[in-house]
mmCIF file of C-alpha atoms in Angstrom:
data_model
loop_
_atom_site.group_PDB
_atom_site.id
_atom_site.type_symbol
_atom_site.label_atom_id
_atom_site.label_comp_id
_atom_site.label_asym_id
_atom_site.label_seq_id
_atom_site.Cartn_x
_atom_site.Cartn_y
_atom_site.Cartn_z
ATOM 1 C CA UNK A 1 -23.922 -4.152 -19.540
ATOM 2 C CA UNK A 2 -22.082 -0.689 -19.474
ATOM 3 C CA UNK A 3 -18.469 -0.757 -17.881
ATOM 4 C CA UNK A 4 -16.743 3.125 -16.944
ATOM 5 C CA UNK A 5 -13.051 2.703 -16.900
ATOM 6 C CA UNK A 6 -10.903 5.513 -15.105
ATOM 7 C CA UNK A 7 -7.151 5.440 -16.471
ATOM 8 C CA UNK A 8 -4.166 5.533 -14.771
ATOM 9 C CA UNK A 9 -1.065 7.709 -14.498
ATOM 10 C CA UNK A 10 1.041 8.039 -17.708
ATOM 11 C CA UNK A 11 -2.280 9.031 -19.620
ATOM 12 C CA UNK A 12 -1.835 12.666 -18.730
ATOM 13 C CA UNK A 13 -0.850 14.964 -22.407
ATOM 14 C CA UNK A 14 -0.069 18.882 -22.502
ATOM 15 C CA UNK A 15 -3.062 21.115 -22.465
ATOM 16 C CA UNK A 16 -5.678 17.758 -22.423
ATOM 17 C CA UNK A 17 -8.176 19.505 -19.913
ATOM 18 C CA UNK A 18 -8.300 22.834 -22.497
ATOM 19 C CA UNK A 19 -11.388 21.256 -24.256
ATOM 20 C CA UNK A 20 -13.183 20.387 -21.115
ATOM 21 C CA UNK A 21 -12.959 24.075 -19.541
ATOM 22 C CA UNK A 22 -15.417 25.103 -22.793
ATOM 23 C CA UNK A 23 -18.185 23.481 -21.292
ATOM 24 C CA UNK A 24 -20.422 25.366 -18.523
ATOM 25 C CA UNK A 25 -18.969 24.856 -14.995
ATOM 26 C CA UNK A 26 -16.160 22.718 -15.771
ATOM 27 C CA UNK A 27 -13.226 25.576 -14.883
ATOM 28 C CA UNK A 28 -15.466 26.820 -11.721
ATOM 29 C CA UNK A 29 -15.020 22.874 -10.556
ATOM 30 C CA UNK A 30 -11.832 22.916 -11.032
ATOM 31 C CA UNK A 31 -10.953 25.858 -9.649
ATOM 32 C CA UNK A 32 -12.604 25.184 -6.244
ATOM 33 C CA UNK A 33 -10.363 21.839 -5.729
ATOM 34 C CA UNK A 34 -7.591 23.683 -7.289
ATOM 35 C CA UNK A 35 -7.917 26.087 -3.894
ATOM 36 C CA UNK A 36 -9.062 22.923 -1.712
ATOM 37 C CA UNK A 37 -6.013 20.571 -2.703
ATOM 38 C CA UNK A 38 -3.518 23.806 -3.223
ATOM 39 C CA UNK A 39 -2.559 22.866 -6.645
ATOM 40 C CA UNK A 40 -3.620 24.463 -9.778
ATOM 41 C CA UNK A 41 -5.764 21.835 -11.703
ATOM 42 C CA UNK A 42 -6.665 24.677 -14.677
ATOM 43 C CA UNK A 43 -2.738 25.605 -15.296
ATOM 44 C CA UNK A 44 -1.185 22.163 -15.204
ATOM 45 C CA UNK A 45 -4.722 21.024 -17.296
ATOM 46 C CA UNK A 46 -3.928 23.300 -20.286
ATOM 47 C CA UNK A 47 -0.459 25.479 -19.950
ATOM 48 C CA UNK A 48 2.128 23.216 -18.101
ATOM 49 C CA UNK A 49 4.452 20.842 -20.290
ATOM 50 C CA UNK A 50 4.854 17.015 -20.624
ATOM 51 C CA UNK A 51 8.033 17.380 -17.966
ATOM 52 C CA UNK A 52 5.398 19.437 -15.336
ATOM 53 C CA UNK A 53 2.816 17.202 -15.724
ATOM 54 C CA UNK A 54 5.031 14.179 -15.153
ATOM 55 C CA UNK A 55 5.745 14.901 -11.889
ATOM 56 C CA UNK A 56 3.567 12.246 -9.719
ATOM 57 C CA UNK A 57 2.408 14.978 -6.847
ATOM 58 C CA UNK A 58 0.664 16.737 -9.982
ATOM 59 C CA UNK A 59 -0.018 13.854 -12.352
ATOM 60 C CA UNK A 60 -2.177 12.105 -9.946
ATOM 61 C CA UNK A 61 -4.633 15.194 -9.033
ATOM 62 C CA UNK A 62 -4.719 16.066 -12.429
ATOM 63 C CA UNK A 63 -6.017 12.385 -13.668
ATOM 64 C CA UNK A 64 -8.548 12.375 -11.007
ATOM 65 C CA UNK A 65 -10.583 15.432 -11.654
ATOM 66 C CA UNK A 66 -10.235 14.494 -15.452
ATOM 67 C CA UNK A 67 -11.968 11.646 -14.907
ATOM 68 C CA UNK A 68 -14.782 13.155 -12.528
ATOM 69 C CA UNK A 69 -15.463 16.792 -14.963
ATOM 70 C CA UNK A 70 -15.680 13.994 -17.865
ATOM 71 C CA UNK A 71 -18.250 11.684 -16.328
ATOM 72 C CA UNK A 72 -19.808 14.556 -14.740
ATOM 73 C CA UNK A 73 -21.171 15.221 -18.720
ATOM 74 C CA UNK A 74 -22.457 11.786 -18.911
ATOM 75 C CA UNK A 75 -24.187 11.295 -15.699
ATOM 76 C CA UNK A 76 -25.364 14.099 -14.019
ATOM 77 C CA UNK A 77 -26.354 12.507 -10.518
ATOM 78 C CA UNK A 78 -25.838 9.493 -8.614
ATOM 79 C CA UNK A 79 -29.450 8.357 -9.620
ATOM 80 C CA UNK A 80 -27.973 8.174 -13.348
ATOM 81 C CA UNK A 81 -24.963 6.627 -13.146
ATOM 82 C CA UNK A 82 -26.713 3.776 -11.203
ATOM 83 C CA UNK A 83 -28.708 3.128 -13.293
ATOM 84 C CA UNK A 84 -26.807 3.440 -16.481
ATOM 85 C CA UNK A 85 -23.339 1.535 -15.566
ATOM 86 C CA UNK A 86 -23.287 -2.306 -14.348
ATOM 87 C CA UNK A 87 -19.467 -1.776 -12.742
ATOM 88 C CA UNK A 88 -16.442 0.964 -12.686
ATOM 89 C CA UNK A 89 -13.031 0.496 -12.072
ATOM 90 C CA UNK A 90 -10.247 2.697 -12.465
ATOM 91 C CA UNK A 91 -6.332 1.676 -13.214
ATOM 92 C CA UNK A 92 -4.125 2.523 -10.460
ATOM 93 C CA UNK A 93 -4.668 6.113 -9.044
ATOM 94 C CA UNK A 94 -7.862 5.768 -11.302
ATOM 95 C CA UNK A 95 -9.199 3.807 -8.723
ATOM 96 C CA UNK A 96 -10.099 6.960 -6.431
ATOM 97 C CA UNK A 97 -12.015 8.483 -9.995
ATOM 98 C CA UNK A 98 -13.965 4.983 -9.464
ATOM 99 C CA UNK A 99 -14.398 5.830 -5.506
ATOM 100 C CA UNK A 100 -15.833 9.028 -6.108
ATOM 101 C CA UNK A 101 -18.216 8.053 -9.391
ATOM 102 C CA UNK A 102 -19.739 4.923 -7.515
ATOM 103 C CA UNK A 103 -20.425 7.323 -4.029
ATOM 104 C CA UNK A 104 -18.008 5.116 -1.879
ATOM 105 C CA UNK A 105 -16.102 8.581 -1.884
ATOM 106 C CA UNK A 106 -17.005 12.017 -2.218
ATOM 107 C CA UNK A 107 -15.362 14.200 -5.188
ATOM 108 C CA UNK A 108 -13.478 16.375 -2.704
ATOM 109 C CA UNK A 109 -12.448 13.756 -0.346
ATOM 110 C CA UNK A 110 -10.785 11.439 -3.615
ATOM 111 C CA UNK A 111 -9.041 14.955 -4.834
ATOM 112 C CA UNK A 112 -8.233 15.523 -1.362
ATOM 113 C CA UNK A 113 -6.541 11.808 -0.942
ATOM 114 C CA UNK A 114 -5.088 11.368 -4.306
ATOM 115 C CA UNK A 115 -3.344 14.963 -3.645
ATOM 116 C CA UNK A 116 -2.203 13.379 -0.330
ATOM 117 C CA UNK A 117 -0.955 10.043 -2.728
ATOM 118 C CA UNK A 118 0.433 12.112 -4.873
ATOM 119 C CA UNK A 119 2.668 13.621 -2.668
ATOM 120 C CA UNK A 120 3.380 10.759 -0.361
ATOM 121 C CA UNK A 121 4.439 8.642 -3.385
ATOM 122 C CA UNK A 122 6.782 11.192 -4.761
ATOM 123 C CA UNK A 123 8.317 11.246 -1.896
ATOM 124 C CA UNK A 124 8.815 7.841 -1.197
ATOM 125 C CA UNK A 125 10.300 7.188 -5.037
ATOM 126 C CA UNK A 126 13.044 9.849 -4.399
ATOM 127 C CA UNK A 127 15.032 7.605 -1.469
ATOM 128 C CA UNK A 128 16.094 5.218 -4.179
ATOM 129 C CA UNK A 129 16.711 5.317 -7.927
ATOM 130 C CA UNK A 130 13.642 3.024 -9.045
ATOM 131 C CA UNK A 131 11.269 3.029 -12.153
ATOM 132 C CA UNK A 132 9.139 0.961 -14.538
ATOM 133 C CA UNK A 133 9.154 -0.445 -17.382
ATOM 134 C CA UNK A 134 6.626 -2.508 -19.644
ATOM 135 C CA UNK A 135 7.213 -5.679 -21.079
ATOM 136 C CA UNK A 136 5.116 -6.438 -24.282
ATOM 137 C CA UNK A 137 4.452 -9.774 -25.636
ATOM 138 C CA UNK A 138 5.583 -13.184 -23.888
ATOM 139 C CA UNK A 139 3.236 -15.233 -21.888
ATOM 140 C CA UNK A 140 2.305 -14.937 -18.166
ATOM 141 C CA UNK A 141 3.799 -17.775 -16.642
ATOM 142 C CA UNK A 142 7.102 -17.300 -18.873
ATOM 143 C CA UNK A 143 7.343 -13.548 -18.097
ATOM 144 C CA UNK A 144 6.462 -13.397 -13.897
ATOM 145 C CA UNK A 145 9.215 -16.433 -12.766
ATOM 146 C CA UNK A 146 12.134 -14.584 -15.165
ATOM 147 C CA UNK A 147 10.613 -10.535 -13.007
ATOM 148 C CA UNK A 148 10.987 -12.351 -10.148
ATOM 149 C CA UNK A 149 14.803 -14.208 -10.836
ATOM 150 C CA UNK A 150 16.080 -10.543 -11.317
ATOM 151 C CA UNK A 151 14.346 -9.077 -8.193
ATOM 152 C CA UNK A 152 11.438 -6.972 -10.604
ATOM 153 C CA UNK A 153 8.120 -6.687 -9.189
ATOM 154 C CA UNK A 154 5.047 -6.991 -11.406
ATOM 155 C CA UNK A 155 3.610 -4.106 -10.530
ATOM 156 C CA UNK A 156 0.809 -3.908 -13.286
ATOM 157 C CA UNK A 157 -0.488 -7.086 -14.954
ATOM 158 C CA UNK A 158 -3.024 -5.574 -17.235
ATOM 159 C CA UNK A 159 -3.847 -8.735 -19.483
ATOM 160 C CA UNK A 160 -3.619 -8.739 -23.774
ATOM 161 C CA UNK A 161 0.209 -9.566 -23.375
ATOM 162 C CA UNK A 162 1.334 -6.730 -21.144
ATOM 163 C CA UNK A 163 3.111 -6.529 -18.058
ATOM 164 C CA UNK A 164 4.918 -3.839 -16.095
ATOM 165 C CA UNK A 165 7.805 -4.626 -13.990
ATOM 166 C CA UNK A 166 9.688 -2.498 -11.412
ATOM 167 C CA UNK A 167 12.542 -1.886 -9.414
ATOM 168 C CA UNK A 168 15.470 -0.083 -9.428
ATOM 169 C CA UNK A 169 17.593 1.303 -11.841
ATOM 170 C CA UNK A 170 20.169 -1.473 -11.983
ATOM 171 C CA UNK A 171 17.436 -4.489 -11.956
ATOM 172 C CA UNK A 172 15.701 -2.302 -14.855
ATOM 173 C CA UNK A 173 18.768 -2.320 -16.742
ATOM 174 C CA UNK A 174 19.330 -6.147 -15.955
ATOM 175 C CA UNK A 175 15.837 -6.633 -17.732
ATOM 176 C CA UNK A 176 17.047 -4.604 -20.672
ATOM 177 C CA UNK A 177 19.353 -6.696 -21.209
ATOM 178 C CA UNK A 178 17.805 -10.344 -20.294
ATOM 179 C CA UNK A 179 14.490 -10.275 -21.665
ATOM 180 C CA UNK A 180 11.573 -12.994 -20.723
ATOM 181 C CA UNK A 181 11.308 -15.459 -23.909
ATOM 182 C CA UNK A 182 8.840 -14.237 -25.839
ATOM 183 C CA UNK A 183 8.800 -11.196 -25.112
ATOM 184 C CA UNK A 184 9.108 -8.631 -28.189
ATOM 185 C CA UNK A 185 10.395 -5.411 -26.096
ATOM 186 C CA UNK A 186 11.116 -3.343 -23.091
ATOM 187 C CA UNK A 187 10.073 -0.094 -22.901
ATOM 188 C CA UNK A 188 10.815 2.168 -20.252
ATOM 189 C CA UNK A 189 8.167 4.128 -18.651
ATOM 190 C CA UNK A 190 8.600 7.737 -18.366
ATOM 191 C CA UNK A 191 7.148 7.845 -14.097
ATOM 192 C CA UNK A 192 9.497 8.712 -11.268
ATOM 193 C CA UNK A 193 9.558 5.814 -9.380
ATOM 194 C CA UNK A 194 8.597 1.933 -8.700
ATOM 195 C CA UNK A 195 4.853 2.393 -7.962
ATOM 196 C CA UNK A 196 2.845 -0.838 -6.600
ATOM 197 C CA UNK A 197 6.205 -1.940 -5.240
ATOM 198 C CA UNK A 198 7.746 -2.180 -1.499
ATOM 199 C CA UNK A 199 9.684 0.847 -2.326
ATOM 200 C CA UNK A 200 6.046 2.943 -1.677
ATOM 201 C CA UNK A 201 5.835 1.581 1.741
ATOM 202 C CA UNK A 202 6.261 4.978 3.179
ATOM 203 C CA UNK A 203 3.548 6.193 1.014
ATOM 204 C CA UNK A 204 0.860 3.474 2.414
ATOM 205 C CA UNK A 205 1.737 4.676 5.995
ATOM 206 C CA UNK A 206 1.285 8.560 5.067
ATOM 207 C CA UNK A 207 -2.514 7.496 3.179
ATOM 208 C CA UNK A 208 -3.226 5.076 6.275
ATOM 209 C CA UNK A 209 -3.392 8.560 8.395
ATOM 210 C CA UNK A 210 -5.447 10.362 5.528
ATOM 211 C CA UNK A 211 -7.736 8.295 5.353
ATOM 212 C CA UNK A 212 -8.794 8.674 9.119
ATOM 213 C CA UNK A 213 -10.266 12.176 7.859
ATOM 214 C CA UNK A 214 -12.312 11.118 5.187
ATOM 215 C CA UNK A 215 -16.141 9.803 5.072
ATOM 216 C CA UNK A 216 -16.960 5.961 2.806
ATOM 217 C CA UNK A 217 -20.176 4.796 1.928
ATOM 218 C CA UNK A 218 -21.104 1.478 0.856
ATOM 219 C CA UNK A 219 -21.163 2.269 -3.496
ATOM 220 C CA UNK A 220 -24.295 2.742 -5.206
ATOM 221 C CA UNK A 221 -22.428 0.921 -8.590
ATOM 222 C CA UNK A 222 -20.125 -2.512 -8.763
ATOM 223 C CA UNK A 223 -16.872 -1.141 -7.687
ATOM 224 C CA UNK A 224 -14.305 -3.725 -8.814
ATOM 225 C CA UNK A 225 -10.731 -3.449 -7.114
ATOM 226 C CA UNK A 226 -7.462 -3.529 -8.761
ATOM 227 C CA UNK A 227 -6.072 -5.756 -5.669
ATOM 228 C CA UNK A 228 -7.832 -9.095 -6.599
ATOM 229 C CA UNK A 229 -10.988 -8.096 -9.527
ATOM 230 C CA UNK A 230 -13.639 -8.089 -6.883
ATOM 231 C CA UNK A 231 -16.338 -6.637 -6.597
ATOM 232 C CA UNK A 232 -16.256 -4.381 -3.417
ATOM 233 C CA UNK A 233 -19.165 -3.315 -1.580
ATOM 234 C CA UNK A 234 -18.337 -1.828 1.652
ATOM 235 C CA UNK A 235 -17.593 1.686 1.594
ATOM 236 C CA UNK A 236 -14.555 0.972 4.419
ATOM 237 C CA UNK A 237 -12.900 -1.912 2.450
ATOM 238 C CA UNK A 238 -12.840 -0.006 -0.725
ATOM 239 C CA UNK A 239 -10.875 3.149 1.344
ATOM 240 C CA UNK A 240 -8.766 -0.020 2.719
ATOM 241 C CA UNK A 241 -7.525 -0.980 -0.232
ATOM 242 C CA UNK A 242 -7.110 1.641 -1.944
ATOM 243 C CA UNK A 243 -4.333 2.424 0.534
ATOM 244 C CA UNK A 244 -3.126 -0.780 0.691
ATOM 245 C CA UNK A 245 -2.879 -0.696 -3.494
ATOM 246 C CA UNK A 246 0.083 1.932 -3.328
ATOM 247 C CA UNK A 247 2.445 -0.811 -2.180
ATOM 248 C CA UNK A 248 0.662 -3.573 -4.316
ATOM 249 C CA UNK A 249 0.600 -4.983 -8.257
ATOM 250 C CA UNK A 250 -2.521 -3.381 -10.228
ATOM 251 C CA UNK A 251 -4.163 -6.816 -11.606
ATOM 252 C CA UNK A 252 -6.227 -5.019 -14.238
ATOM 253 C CA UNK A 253 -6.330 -8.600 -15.980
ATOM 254 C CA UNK A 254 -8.513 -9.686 -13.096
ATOM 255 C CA UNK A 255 -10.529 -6.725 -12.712
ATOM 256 C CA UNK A 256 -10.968 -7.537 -16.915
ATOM 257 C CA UNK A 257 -12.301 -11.162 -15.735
ATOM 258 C CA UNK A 258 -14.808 -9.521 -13.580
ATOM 259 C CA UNK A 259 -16.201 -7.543 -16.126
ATOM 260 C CA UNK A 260 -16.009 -10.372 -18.407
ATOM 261 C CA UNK A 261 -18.076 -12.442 -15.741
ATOM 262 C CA UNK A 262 -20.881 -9.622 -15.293
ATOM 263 C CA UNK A 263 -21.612 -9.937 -19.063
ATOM 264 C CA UNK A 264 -19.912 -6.267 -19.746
ATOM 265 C CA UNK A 265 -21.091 -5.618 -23.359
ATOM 266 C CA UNK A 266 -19.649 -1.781 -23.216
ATOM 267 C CA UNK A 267 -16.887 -0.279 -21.899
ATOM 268 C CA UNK A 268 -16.599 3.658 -21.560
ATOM 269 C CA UNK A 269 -12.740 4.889 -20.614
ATOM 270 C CA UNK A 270 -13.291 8.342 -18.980
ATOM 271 C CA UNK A 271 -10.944 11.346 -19.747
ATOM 272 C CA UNK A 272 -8.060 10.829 -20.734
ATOM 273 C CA UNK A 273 -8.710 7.813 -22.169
ATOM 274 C CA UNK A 274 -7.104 5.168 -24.277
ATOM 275 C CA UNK A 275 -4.715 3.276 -22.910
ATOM 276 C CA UNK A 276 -7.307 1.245 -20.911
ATOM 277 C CA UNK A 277 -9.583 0.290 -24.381
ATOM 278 C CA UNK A 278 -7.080 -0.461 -26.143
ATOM 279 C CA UNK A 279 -6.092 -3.358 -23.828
ATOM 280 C CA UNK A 280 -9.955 -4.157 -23.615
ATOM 281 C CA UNK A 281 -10.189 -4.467 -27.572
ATOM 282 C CA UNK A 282 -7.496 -6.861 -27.512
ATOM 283 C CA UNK A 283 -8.906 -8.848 -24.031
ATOM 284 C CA UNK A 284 -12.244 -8.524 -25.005
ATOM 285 C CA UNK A 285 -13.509 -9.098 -27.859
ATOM 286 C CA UNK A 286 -16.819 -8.114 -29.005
ATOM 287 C CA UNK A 287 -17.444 -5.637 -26.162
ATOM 288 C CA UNK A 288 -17.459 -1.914 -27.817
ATOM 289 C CA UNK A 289 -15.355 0.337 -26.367
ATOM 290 C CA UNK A 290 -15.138 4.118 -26.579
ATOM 291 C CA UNK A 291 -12.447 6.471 -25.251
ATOM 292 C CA UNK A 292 -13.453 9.947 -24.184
ATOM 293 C CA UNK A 293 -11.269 12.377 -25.220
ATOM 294 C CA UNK A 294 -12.259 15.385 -25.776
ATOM 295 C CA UNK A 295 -15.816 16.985 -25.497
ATOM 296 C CA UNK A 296 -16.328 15.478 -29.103
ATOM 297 C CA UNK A 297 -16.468 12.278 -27.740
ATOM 298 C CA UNK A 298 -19.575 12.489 -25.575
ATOM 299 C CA UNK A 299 -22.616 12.430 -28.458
ATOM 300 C CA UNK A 300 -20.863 8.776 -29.014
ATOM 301 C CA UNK A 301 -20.945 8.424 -25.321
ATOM 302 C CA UNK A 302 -24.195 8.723 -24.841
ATOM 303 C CA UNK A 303 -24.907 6.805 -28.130
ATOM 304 C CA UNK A 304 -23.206 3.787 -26.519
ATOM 305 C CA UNK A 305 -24.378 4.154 -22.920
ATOM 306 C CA UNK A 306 -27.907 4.495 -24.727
ATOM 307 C CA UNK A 307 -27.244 1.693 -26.142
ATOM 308 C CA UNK A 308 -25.854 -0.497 -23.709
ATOM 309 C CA UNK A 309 -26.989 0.864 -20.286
ATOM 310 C CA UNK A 310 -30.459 -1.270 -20.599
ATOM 311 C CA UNK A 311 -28.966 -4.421 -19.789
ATOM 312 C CA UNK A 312 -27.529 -3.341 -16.686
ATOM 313 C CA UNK A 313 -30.737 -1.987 -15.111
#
């Protein structure tokens, strides 16, 4: 069974999208959100630097129609992906990719909304000093009970040995220096603010009035959520969550258990992937995994969804 994976933000490199606009239609795509969201997808794709693309009002648009002109090579309809891919998921603001590729969104509405995230979530992370940072190694029920002692918030559990905490500066630097046992290092993320965290309150109530003005349908494709691993299959509860999600931890290691529990055999991590494989390989072994890239990734795309894709139909 074939698994698409959409990544989340902090996957975004300088001039990643410059591959994609060789293909036929890819720049007039972007081009048209680009004037529909008011934020050029094609510059901050190819020309804009790591400190541009950083900023979460851009960063979050930007992953989004990655994801979407990637898949778009794979699976050229609805009918396709259907019938091709078992489940999708995406990490975080991947999550509206996943909307959009299972039909529970429509590509403009998720570039509209994640614009609308974007925005609302930079805004909110500017009232206080907050960030992130991830913890590597140390187990589970070691590393949550010591986040929660210095007032941290796990706001990703991704599985394989990896956790993200946030909070503000000063309970970041309390980490830093009072590590979980077991836990090898700290690294600070490079992301402007405590995401999946109380401080994006404001956020959830600006996407709780988005949302009002955009069409779900029930999805075609197993859309599991990052609030609890389900499987979602009302077109309203997936737009529900997703705004609820802002203010709540990512638990990619359940949405890993789900896929587990469908009998995933493949996973594909849409552009720009990576990050999310590589915690697959280690959660997961035995499934194949491919991260696509760059347009010289899709012949082993297809090779793998070829290969894969029968067991899901």
């Amino acid at each position: 069974m074939l698994v698409l994976v959409a990544p989340g933000q902090g996957a975004q490199t300088p001039g990643f999208l410059t591959p994609w606009l060789d293909l036929p239609g890819v720049e007039d795509r972007l081009r048209a959100w680009s004037a529909a969201i008011d934020l050029d997808l094609v510059h901050y794709g190819t020309n804009a630097d790591a400190d541009e693309i950083r900023d979460t009002a851009v960063a979050q648009p930007l992953l989004v129609a990655a994801s979407l002109v990637s898949a778009r090579q794979l699976f050229a309809t609805a009918e396709d992906f259907s019938r091709q891919v078992g489940a999708a998921a995406g990490h975080s603001v991947g999550e509206l990719a996943a909307a959009a590729l299972t039909g529970a969104l429509s590509e403009d509405d998720a570039l509209t909304l994640v614009r609308k995230r974007g925005l609302a979530m930079a805004e909110a992370a500017a009232v206080t000093e907050t960030g992130m940072a991830a913890l590597l190694g140390g187990e589970q029920d070691v590393v949550l009970p010591h986040l929660e002692k210095l007032g941290l918030t796990p706001a990703n559990v991704n599985g394989a040995g990896q956790i993200v905490a946030a909070g503000t500066a000063a309970q970041l630097a309390a980490l830093a220096e009072d590590k979980p046992e077991g836990t090898r290092r700290v690294v600070p993320l490079k992301v402007a603010g405590a995401f999946h965290t109380e401080h994006m309150a404001p956020a959830v109530t600006a996407l709780e009035a988005a949302v009002g003005q955009v069409t779900a349908a029930d999805p075609h494709t197993r859309y599991v959520s990052n609030k609890d691993g389900r499987v979602v299959t009302e077109g309203q509860d997936v737009v529900r969550r997703l705004v609820g999600q802002v203010a709540n931890p990512v638990r990619w290691d359940l949405c890993m258990e789900t896929f587990k529990e469908l009998g995933v055999t493949g996973i594909i991590e849409v552009s720009p992937g990576g990050t999310l494989v590589g915690i697959a390989k280690r959660a997961l072994p035995g499934v194949q995994t491919l991260a696509l890239k760059t347009p010289d990734d899709l012949d082993a795309a297809r090779t793998l969804i070829a290969e894969h894709s029968a067991q899901a139909e």
